[in-house]
Short mmCIF file of N, CA and C in Angstrom, two decimals:
data_model
loop_
_atom_site.label_atom_id
_atom_site.label_comp_id
_atom_site.label_asym_id
_atom_site.label_seq_id
_atom_site.Cartn_x
_atom_site.Cartn_y
_atom_site.Cartn_z
N MET A 235 -88.12 135.52 -18.38
CA MET A 235 -88.88 136.92 -17.85
C MET A 235 -89.46 136.53 -16.35
N SER A 236 -90.58 135.46 -16.47
CA SER A 236 -91.25 135.10 -15.33
C SER A 236 -90.18 134.58 -14.06
N ARG A 237 -89.16 133.93 -14.66
CA ARG A 237 -88.23 133.85 -13.58
C ARG A 237 -87.44 134.89 -12.88
N VAL A 238 -87.05 135.83 -13.41
CA VAL A 238 -86.62 136.88 -12.77
C VAL A 238 -87.51 137.74 -11.94
N LEU A 239 -88.64 137.74 -12.68
CA LEU A 239 -89.82 138.35 -11.79
C LEU A 239 -90.28 137.41 -10.41
N ARG A 240 -90.41 136.35 -10.75
CA ARG A 240 -90.46 135.58 -9.13
C ARG A 240 -89.13 135.68 -8.29
N LEU A 241 -87.84 135.70 -8.79
CA LEU A 241 -86.73 135.90 -7.97
C LEU A 241 -86.92 137.55 -7.19
N LEU A 242 -87.42 138.42 -8.06
CA LEU A 242 -87.38 139.82 -7.48
C LEU A 242 -88.73 139.62 -6.36
N ILE A 243 -89.79 139.05 -6.74
CA ILE A 243 -90.58 138.90 -5.56
C ILE A 243 -90.06 138.47 -4.42
N VAL A 244 -89.65 137.35 -4.52
CA VAL A 244 -89.09 136.57 -3.29
C VAL A 244 -87.95 137.37 -2.62
N VAL A 245 -86.99 138.36 -3.43
CA VAL A 245 -86.07 139.07 -2.71
C VAL A 245 -86.87 140.19 -1.95
N LEU A 246 -87.91 140.69 -2.35
CA LEU A 246 -88.76 141.74 -1.66
C LEU A 246 -89.40 141.30 -0.54
N ILE A 247 -89.96 140.03 -0.37
CA ILE A 247 -90.77 139.47 0.73
C ILE A 247 -89.69 139.12 1.85
N VAL A 248 -88.43 138.74 1.37
CA VAL A 248 -87.47 138.44 2.13
C VAL A 248 -86.95 139.51 2.90
N ALA A 249 -86.69 140.69 2.25
CA ALA A 249 -86.42 141.94 2.77
C ALA A 249 -87.43 142.96 3.55
N ALA A 250 -88.70 142.47 3.20
CA ALA A 250 -89.79 142.92 4.10
C ALA A 250 -90.03 142.36 5.41
N ALA A 251 -89.63 141.12 5.39
CA ALA A 251 -89.78 140.15 6.71
C ALA A 251 -88.46 140.69 7.59
N TRP A 252 -87.38 140.95 6.82
CA TRP A 252 -86.02 141.43 7.47
C TRP A 252 -86.31 142.56 8.52
N ILE A 253 -87.12 143.52 7.88
CA ILE A 253 -87.20 145.00 8.02
C ILE A 253 -88.38 144.54 9.23
N LEU A 254 -89.35 144.05 9.11
CA LEU A 254 -90.49 144.06 9.68
C LEU A 254 -90.35 143.14 11.08
N VAL A 255 -89.70 141.91 10.88
CA VAL A 255 -89.44 140.96 11.91
C VAL A 255 -88.64 140.96 12.91
N LEU A 256 -87.37 141.19 12.18
CA LEU A 256 -86.18 141.48 13.17
C LEU A 256 -85.97 142.48 13.76
N PRO A 257 -85.39 142.58 15.27
CA PRO A 257 -85.07 143.51 16.06
C PRO A 257 -84.05 144.48 15.35
N ALA A 258 -84.45 145.92 15.82
CA ALA A 258 -83.62 146.98 15.04
C ALA A 258 -82.20 146.80 16.19
N ARG A 259 -81.14 146.84 15.51
CA ARG A 259 -79.70 146.94 16.27
C ARG A 259 -79.96 147.67 17.19
N GLY A 260 -79.17 147.16 18.43
CA GLY A 260 -78.90 147.72 19.64
C GLY A 260 -78.22 148.98 19.82
N VAL A 261 -78.48 149.84 20.45
CA VAL A 261 -77.76 150.91 20.81
C VAL A 261 -76.52 151.28 21.75
N ASP A 262 -75.51 151.71 21.89
CA ASP A 262 -74.75 151.72 23.08
C ASP A 262 -75.07 152.88 23.82
N GLN A 263 -75.18 153.00 25.25
CA GLN A 263 -75.61 154.23 25.77
C GLN A 263 -74.20 154.66 26.65
N PRO A 264 -74.27 155.76 26.73
CA PRO A 264 -72.76 156.52 27.56
C PRO A 264 -72.45 156.00 28.90
N ILE A 265 -73.50 156.01 29.52
CA ILE A 265 -73.29 155.27 31.11
C ILE A 265 -74.03 153.95 31.21
N ALA A 266 -73.31 152.73 31.86
CA ALA A 266 -74.04 151.74 31.90
C ALA A 266 -74.73 151.79 33.24
N PHE A 267 -76.07 152.53 33.01
CA PHE A 267 -76.80 152.69 34.32
C PHE A 267 -77.53 151.16 34.79
N ASN A 268 -77.68 151.17 36.04
CA ASN A 268 -78.24 150.15 36.55
C ASN A 268 -79.47 149.96 37.13
N HIS A 269 -80.52 149.77 36.20
CA HIS A 269 -81.83 149.91 36.84
C HIS A 269 -82.20 149.24 38.12
N ALA A 270 -81.64 148.02 38.21
CA ALA A 270 -82.04 147.15 39.53
C ALA A 270 -81.34 147.92 40.83
N LYS A 271 -80.28 148.57 40.55
CA LYS A 271 -79.74 149.11 41.79
C LYS A 271 -80.43 150.31 42.32
N HIS A 272 -81.11 151.06 41.46
CA HIS A 272 -81.64 152.20 41.77
C HIS A 272 -83.41 151.83 41.86
N GLY A 273 -83.89 150.46 41.68
CA GLY A 273 -85.31 150.06 41.73
C GLY A 273 -86.08 150.86 42.66
N GLN A 274 -85.50 150.66 43.86
CA GLN A 274 -86.29 151.05 45.23
C GLN A 274 -86.79 152.58 45.12
N LEU A 275 -85.98 153.41 44.15
CA LEU A 275 -86.43 154.62 44.13
C LEU A 275 -87.81 155.03 43.11
N GLY A 276 -88.06 154.17 42.46
CA GLY A 276 -89.25 154.17 41.46
C GLY A 276 -88.72 154.80 40.39
N CYS A 277 -89.44 154.50 39.14
CA CYS A 277 -89.21 155.16 37.86
C CYS A 277 -89.25 156.81 38.01
N VAL A 278 -90.19 157.32 38.74
CA VAL A 278 -90.32 159.04 38.60
C VAL A 278 -89.36 159.78 39.39
N ALA A 279 -88.51 158.91 40.27
CA ALA A 279 -87.49 159.73 40.72
C ALA A 279 -86.49 160.04 39.71
N CYS A 280 -86.18 159.57 38.63
CA CYS A 280 -85.45 159.70 37.75
C CYS A 280 -86.08 160.45 36.31
N HIS A 281 -87.37 159.75 35.76
CA HIS A 281 -87.75 160.02 34.91
C HIS A 281 -89.22 161.01 35.30
N ASP A 282 -88.83 162.10 35.81
CA ASP A 282 -89.69 162.99 36.45
C ASP A 282 -91.05 163.25 35.56
N GLY A 283 -91.11 163.09 34.35
CA GLY A 283 -92.37 163.47 33.66
C GLY A 283 -93.14 162.45 33.25
N ALA A 284 -92.94 161.01 33.91
CA ALA A 284 -93.51 159.83 33.73
C ALA A 284 -95.01 159.97 34.05
N ARG A 285 -95.28 160.58 35.18
CA ARG A 285 -96.68 160.69 35.71
C ARG A 285 -97.40 161.94 34.90
N ALA A 286 -96.80 163.00 35.06
CA ALA A 286 -97.58 164.13 34.76
C ALA A 286 -97.43 164.85 33.27
N GLY A 287 -96.30 164.49 32.66
CA GLY A 287 -95.84 164.73 31.52
C GLY A 287 -96.23 163.99 30.13
N THR A 288 -96.10 164.69 29.10
CA THR A 288 -96.30 163.88 27.43
C THR A 288 -95.25 163.07 27.52
N ARG A 289 -93.79 163.27 27.72
CA ARG A 289 -92.80 162.55 27.80
C ARG A 289 -92.41 162.02 29.30
N ALA A 290 -91.74 160.98 29.46
CA ALA A 290 -91.28 160.52 30.68
C ALA A 290 -90.02 161.22 31.19
N GLY A 291 -89.02 161.65 30.18
CA GLY A 291 -87.92 162.41 30.59
C GLY A 291 -86.59 161.71 30.62
N ILE A 292 -85.55 161.79 29.69
CA ILE A 292 -84.45 161.08 30.15
C ILE A 292 -83.50 162.01 30.89
N PRO A 293 -83.03 160.95 32.17
CA PRO A 293 -82.53 161.95 33.21
C PRO A 293 -81.10 162.61 32.60
N GLN A 294 -80.86 163.52 33.19
CA GLN A 294 -79.46 164.38 33.04
C GLN A 294 -78.67 164.30 34.39
N GLY A 295 -77.62 165.06 34.21
CA GLY A 295 -76.64 165.00 35.48
C GLY A 295 -77.11 165.40 36.67
N GLY A 296 -77.94 166.26 36.63
CA GLY A 296 -78.34 167.12 37.56
C GLY A 296 -79.30 166.12 38.39
N THR A 297 -79.88 165.11 37.81
CA THR A 297 -80.61 164.02 38.45
C THR A 297 -79.71 163.02 39.50
N CYS A 298 -78.67 162.78 38.39
CA CYS A 298 -77.60 161.94 39.25
C CYS A 298 -77.13 162.60 40.53
N LEU A 299 -76.51 163.86 40.34
CA LEU A 299 -76.00 164.43 41.11
C LEU A 299 -76.75 164.84 42.29
N LYS A 300 -77.96 164.57 42.57
CA LYS A 300 -78.93 164.80 43.82
C LYS A 300 -78.60 163.64 44.71
N CYS A 301 -77.95 162.39 43.98
CA CYS A 301 -77.77 161.35 45.10
C CYS A 301 -76.18 161.09 45.08
N HIS A 302 -75.58 161.06 44.09
CA HIS A 302 -74.21 160.54 44.00
C HIS A 302 -73.32 162.18 43.79
N ALA A 303 -72.29 162.35 45.11
CA ALA A 303 -71.50 163.17 44.97
C ALA A 303 -70.08 163.16 44.11
N THR A 304 -69.75 161.78 44.07
CA THR A 304 -68.89 161.17 43.18
C THR A 304 -69.44 160.18 42.15
N ALA A 305 -68.60 159.84 41.16
CA ALA A 305 -68.62 158.71 40.20
C ALA A 305 -68.81 157.67 40.79
N PRO A 306 -70.19 157.18 40.31
CA PRO A 306 -70.14 155.57 40.58
C PRO A 306 -69.22 154.72 39.73
N ALA A 307 -68.84 153.53 40.43
CA ALA A 307 -67.70 152.86 39.68
C ALA A 307 -68.08 152.55 38.30
N SER A 308 -69.17 152.30 37.94
CA SER A 308 -69.50 151.91 36.55
C SER A 308 -69.31 153.20 35.53
N VAL A 309 -69.02 154.33 35.86
CA VAL A 309 -69.04 155.50 34.97
C VAL A 309 -67.72 155.96 34.85
N LYS A 310 -67.35 155.99 33.62
CA LYS A 310 -66.02 156.41 33.36
C LYS A 310 -65.86 157.82 33.93
N ALA A 311 -64.63 158.27 34.16
CA ALA A 311 -64.10 159.72 34.64
C ALA A 311 -64.47 160.77 33.76
N ALA A 312 -64.01 160.37 32.69
CA ALA A 312 -64.67 161.52 31.34
C ALA A 312 -65.84 161.70 31.39
N VAL A 313 -66.65 160.64 31.71
CA VAL A 313 -68.22 161.00 31.06
C VAL A 313 -68.83 161.50 32.55
N TRP A 314 -68.25 161.40 33.76
CA TRP A 314 -68.84 161.65 34.78
C TRP A 314 -68.29 163.20 35.08
N ASP A 315 -67.09 163.72 34.57
CA ASP A 315 -66.66 165.16 34.70
C ASP A 315 -67.54 165.83 34.06
N GLY A 316 -67.99 165.07 32.81
CA GLY A 316 -69.30 166.07 31.92
C GLY A 316 -70.42 166.21 32.67
N VAL A 317 -70.68 165.33 33.48
CA VAL A 317 -72.07 165.19 34.19
C VAL A 317 -72.10 166.18 35.43
N ALA A 318 -70.68 166.25 35.93
CA ALA A 318 -70.53 167.21 37.15
C ALA A 318 -70.33 168.69 36.74
N SER A 319 -70.10 168.82 35.27
CA SER A 319 -69.77 170.10 35.05
C SER A 319 -71.12 170.75 34.17
N GLY A 320 -72.34 169.84 34.19
CA GLY A 320 -73.56 170.21 33.66
C GLY A 320 -73.56 169.69 32.13
N ARG A 321 -72.72 169.31 31.65
CA ARG A 321 -73.03 168.60 29.86
C ARG A 321 -74.19 167.48 30.15
N ARG A 322 -74.69 167.83 29.02
CA ARG A 322 -75.91 167.07 28.70
C ARG A 322 -75.33 165.71 28.64
N ILE A 323 -75.99 164.52 28.98
CA ILE A 323 -75.50 163.09 28.93
C ILE A 323 -76.15 162.73 27.55
N GLY A 324 -75.12 162.13 26.72
CA GLY A 324 -75.75 161.97 25.30
C GLY A 324 -76.55 160.31 25.38
N TRP A 325 -77.47 160.16 25.97
CA TRP A 325 -78.25 159.14 25.78
C TRP A 325 -78.79 158.91 24.31
N ALA A 326 -78.56 157.59 23.91
CA ALA A 326 -79.32 157.45 22.56
C ALA A 326 -80.61 157.06 22.79
N ARG A 327 -81.46 157.61 21.71
CA ARG A 327 -82.86 157.49 22.02
C ARG A 327 -83.19 156.05 21.12
N ILE A 328 -84.11 155.28 21.75
CA ILE A 328 -84.36 154.02 21.34
C ILE A 328 -85.78 153.95 21.09
N THR A 329 -86.75 154.87 21.61
CA THR A 329 -87.91 154.87 21.00
C THR A 329 -88.55 155.92 20.11
N ARG A 330 -89.38 155.83 19.26
CA ARG A 330 -90.00 156.80 18.42
C ARG A 330 -91.14 156.54 18.09
N THR A 331 -91.77 157.92 17.73
CA THR A 331 -93.12 157.63 17.49
C THR A 331 -93.33 158.56 16.08
N ALA A 332 -94.51 158.08 15.33
CA ALA A 332 -94.43 158.78 13.97
C ALA A 332 -94.72 160.26 14.55
N ASP A 333 -94.31 161.35 13.44
CA ASP A 333 -94.79 162.72 13.86
C ASP A 333 -95.90 162.95 14.26
N HIS A 334 -96.78 162.19 13.38
CA HIS A 334 -98.47 162.42 13.60
C HIS A 334 -99.06 162.06 14.67
N VAL A 335 -98.36 161.08 15.52
CA VAL A 335 -98.80 160.38 16.64
C VAL A 335 -98.50 161.30 17.98
N LEU A 336 -99.49 161.09 18.70
CA LEU A 336 -99.26 162.04 20.29
C LEU A 336 -99.42 160.98 21.10
N PHE A 337 -98.26 160.86 21.59
CA PHE A 337 -98.04 159.68 22.84
C PHE A 337 -97.86 160.45 23.93
N SER A 338 -98.57 160.36 25.27
CA SER A 338 -98.68 161.08 26.35
C SER A 338 -98.42 159.90 27.46
N HIS A 339 -97.18 160.06 28.19
CA HIS A 339 -97.00 159.42 29.44
C HIS A 339 -98.19 159.51 30.53
N ARG A 340 -98.50 161.02 30.68
CA ARG A 340 -99.45 161.25 31.47
C ARG A 340 -101.04 160.47 31.29
N ARG A 341 -101.09 160.48 29.99
CA ARG A 341 -102.52 159.75 29.73
C ARG A 341 -102.15 158.46 29.79
N HIS A 342 -101.24 157.76 29.68
CA HIS A 342 -101.11 156.37 29.79
C HIS A 342 -101.10 155.90 31.07
N VAL A 343 -100.09 156.68 32.13
CA VAL A 343 -99.77 156.31 33.47
C VAL A 343 -100.82 156.73 34.48
N THR A 344 -101.26 158.01 34.46
CA THR A 344 -102.24 158.67 35.24
C THR A 344 -103.61 158.15 34.94
N VAL A 345 -103.97 158.45 33.62
CA VAL A 345 -105.47 158.50 33.31
C VAL A 345 -105.65 156.91 32.86
N GLY A 346 -104.85 156.12 32.37
CA GLY A 346 -105.01 154.85 31.91
C GLY A 346 -104.32 153.83 33.15
N ARG A 347 -103.78 154.37 34.14
CA ARG A 347 -103.45 153.40 35.13
C ARG A 347 -102.52 152.31 34.65
N LEU A 348 -101.75 152.54 33.82
CA LEU A 348 -100.79 151.36 33.39
C LEU A 348 -99.34 151.72 34.19
N GLN A 349 -99.02 150.35 34.61
CA GLN A 349 -97.58 150.55 35.15
C GLN A 349 -96.65 150.39 34.28
N CYS A 350 -95.40 150.91 34.74
CA CYS A 350 -93.97 151.08 33.53
C CYS A 350 -94.00 149.74 32.85
N VAL A 351 -93.89 148.85 33.42
CA VAL A 351 -93.66 147.32 33.13
C VAL A 351 -94.70 147.27 31.90
N SER A 352 -95.65 147.45 31.73
CA SER A 352 -96.70 147.53 30.50
C SER A 352 -96.00 147.68 29.15
N CYS A 353 -95.22 148.67 29.48
CA CYS A 353 -94.61 149.06 27.93
C CYS A 353 -93.13 148.68 27.95
N HIS A 354 -92.51 148.94 29.06
CA HIS A 354 -91.07 148.80 29.49
C HIS A 354 -90.36 147.59 29.71
N GLY A 355 -91.40 146.43 30.09
CA GLY A 355 -91.09 145.33 30.24
C GLY A 355 -90.47 145.66 31.74
N GLU A 356 -89.46 144.53 32.07
CA GLU A 356 -88.77 144.26 33.41
C GLU A 356 -87.32 145.01 33.60
N ILE A 357 -87.63 146.58 33.04
CA ILE A 357 -86.53 147.32 33.02
C ILE A 357 -85.89 147.61 34.49
N ALA A 358 -86.95 147.60 35.41
CA ALA A 358 -86.62 147.74 36.96
C ALA A 358 -85.66 146.68 37.30
N THR A 359 -85.47 145.49 36.95
CA THR A 359 -84.58 144.68 37.34
C THR A 359 -83.15 144.55 36.34
N SER A 360 -83.22 145.55 35.21
CA SER A 360 -82.07 145.26 34.47
C SER A 360 -80.92 145.80 35.02
N GLN A 361 -79.80 145.20 34.68
CA GLN A 361 -78.41 145.91 35.28
C GLN A 361 -77.73 146.79 34.25
N ARG A 362 -78.44 146.85 32.90
CA ARG A 362 -77.53 147.53 31.90
C ARG A 362 -79.07 148.32 31.18
N PRO A 363 -78.58 149.43 31.06
CA PRO A 363 -79.49 150.41 30.17
C PRO A 363 -79.74 149.56 28.97
N PRO A 364 -81.50 149.76 28.57
CA PRO A 364 -81.92 149.38 27.27
C PRO A 364 -81.15 149.73 26.03
N VAL A 365 -80.90 148.98 25.26
CA VAL A 365 -80.60 148.78 23.72
C VAL A 365 -81.49 148.98 22.76
N ARG A 366 -82.68 148.64 22.99
CA ARG A 366 -83.61 148.66 22.09
C ARG A 366 -84.81 148.87 22.65
N ALA A 367 -86.08 149.53 22.02
CA ALA A 367 -87.47 149.24 22.93
C ALA A 367 -87.77 147.96 23.61
N SER A 368 -88.59 147.96 24.38
CA SER A 368 -89.11 146.53 24.79
C SER A 368 -90.21 146.09 23.82
N ILE A 369 -91.09 146.98 23.29
CA ILE A 369 -92.23 147.01 22.44
C ILE A 369 -92.02 147.62 21.33
N ARG A 370 -92.79 147.02 20.19
CA ARG A 370 -92.54 148.05 18.85
C ARG A 370 -93.86 148.95 19.12
N LEU A 371 -93.53 150.17 19.01
CA LEU A 371 -94.45 151.25 18.74
C LEU A 371 -95.17 151.49 17.20
N ASP A 372 -96.10 150.73 16.97
CA ASP A 372 -96.43 150.58 15.79
C ASP A 372 -97.64 150.53 15.87
N MET A 373 -99.00 150.61 14.92
CA MET A 373 -100.24 150.66 14.95
C MET A 373 -100.94 149.38 15.52
N ASP A 374 -100.14 148.26 14.75
CA ASP A 374 -100.78 147.02 15.27
C ASP A 374 -100.58 146.62 17.06
N GLY A 375 -99.29 147.18 17.43
CA GLY A 375 -98.86 147.04 19.14
C GLY A 375 -99.88 148.18 19.66
N CYS A 376 -100.04 149.17 19.48
CA CYS A 376 -101.02 150.08 20.02
C CYS A 376 -102.27 149.69 20.14
N MET A 377 -102.93 149.29 18.89
CA MET A 377 -104.19 149.01 18.70
C MET A 377 -104.46 147.75 19.47
N SER A 378 -103.56 146.90 19.78
CA SER A 378 -103.58 145.51 20.54
C SER A 378 -103.62 145.92 21.80
N CYS A 379 -102.97 146.81 22.16
CA CYS A 379 -103.12 147.13 23.70
C CYS A 379 -104.11 147.85 24.32
N HIS A 380 -104.51 148.92 23.13
CA HIS A 380 -105.97 149.85 23.59
C HIS A 380 -107.20 148.75 23.68
N LYS A 381 -107.05 147.56 22.80
CA LYS A 381 -108.37 146.96 22.73
C LYS A 381 -108.19 146.00 24.01
N ARG A 382 -107.00 145.73 24.75
CA ARG A 382 -106.70 144.88 26.08
C ARG A 382 -107.15 145.75 27.04
N GLU A 383 -106.36 146.90 27.14
CA GLU A 383 -106.46 147.64 28.45
C GLU A 383 -107.66 148.55 28.45
N GLY A 384 -108.70 148.51 27.23
CA GLY A 384 -109.98 149.47 27.30
C GLY A 384 -109.76 150.98 26.84
N GLY A 385 -108.46 151.07 26.20
CA GLY A 385 -108.08 152.71 25.94
C GLY A 385 -109.06 153.02 24.41
N SER A 386 -109.11 154.32 24.23
CA SER A 386 -109.96 154.62 22.95
C SER A 386 -109.36 154.22 21.61
N GLU A 387 -110.12 153.59 20.94
CA GLU A 387 -109.76 153.36 19.46
C GLU A 387 -110.32 154.43 18.46
N ASP A 388 -110.61 155.56 18.93
CA ASP A 388 -110.92 156.80 18.05
C ASP A 388 -109.55 157.29 17.62
N CYS A 389 -109.60 157.41 16.45
CA CYS A 389 -108.53 157.99 15.51
C CYS A 389 -107.87 158.98 16.32
N ILE A 390 -108.80 160.01 16.38
CA ILE A 390 -108.37 161.40 16.71
C ILE A 390 -107.86 161.42 18.19
N ALA A 391 -107.70 160.23 19.04
CA ALA A 391 -107.57 160.33 20.16
C ALA A 391 -105.84 160.33 20.34
N CYS A 392 -105.20 159.92 19.14
CA CYS A 392 -103.62 159.60 18.88
C CYS A 392 -102.91 160.39 17.98
N HIS A 393 -104.07 160.47 16.65
CA HIS A 393 -103.51 160.98 15.36
C HIS A 393 -103.93 162.13 15.31
N ARG A 394 -102.87 163.17 15.14
CA ARG A 394 -102.95 164.64 14.88
C ARG A 394 -102.77 165.01 13.48
#
């Protein structure tokens, strides 16, 4: 019996390590957006809520159409036809916070004066859209950053 129990414990430890340590499977995005080509515009040109909003915002077709009259070479015609006709771009979400956590871009970017690279890494030089989050949004990651950057460590500041 103890042999079975030990085996079960080992299996549970391996499973927990698999979930906690290994990165999540990447996602496919509908447009192979090249951040490096658009880098001179700055993040807020497309992510208009990054400075003043709770959410940075994921750009939709209207944002693309401000500069692009025709489809960029990297965008499939069928996808661009949807963009031009006002259909939403089906970006796959790669970051999530727990329902009880309030994360505000405004609070981090404007009040905390963090640069986008602090959380999003070198996305501005990326030639492909991200397939997974640059950092894990979990309690350890948040508290580590709050301590390093001098952010509030009061639970009520983020937890609702």
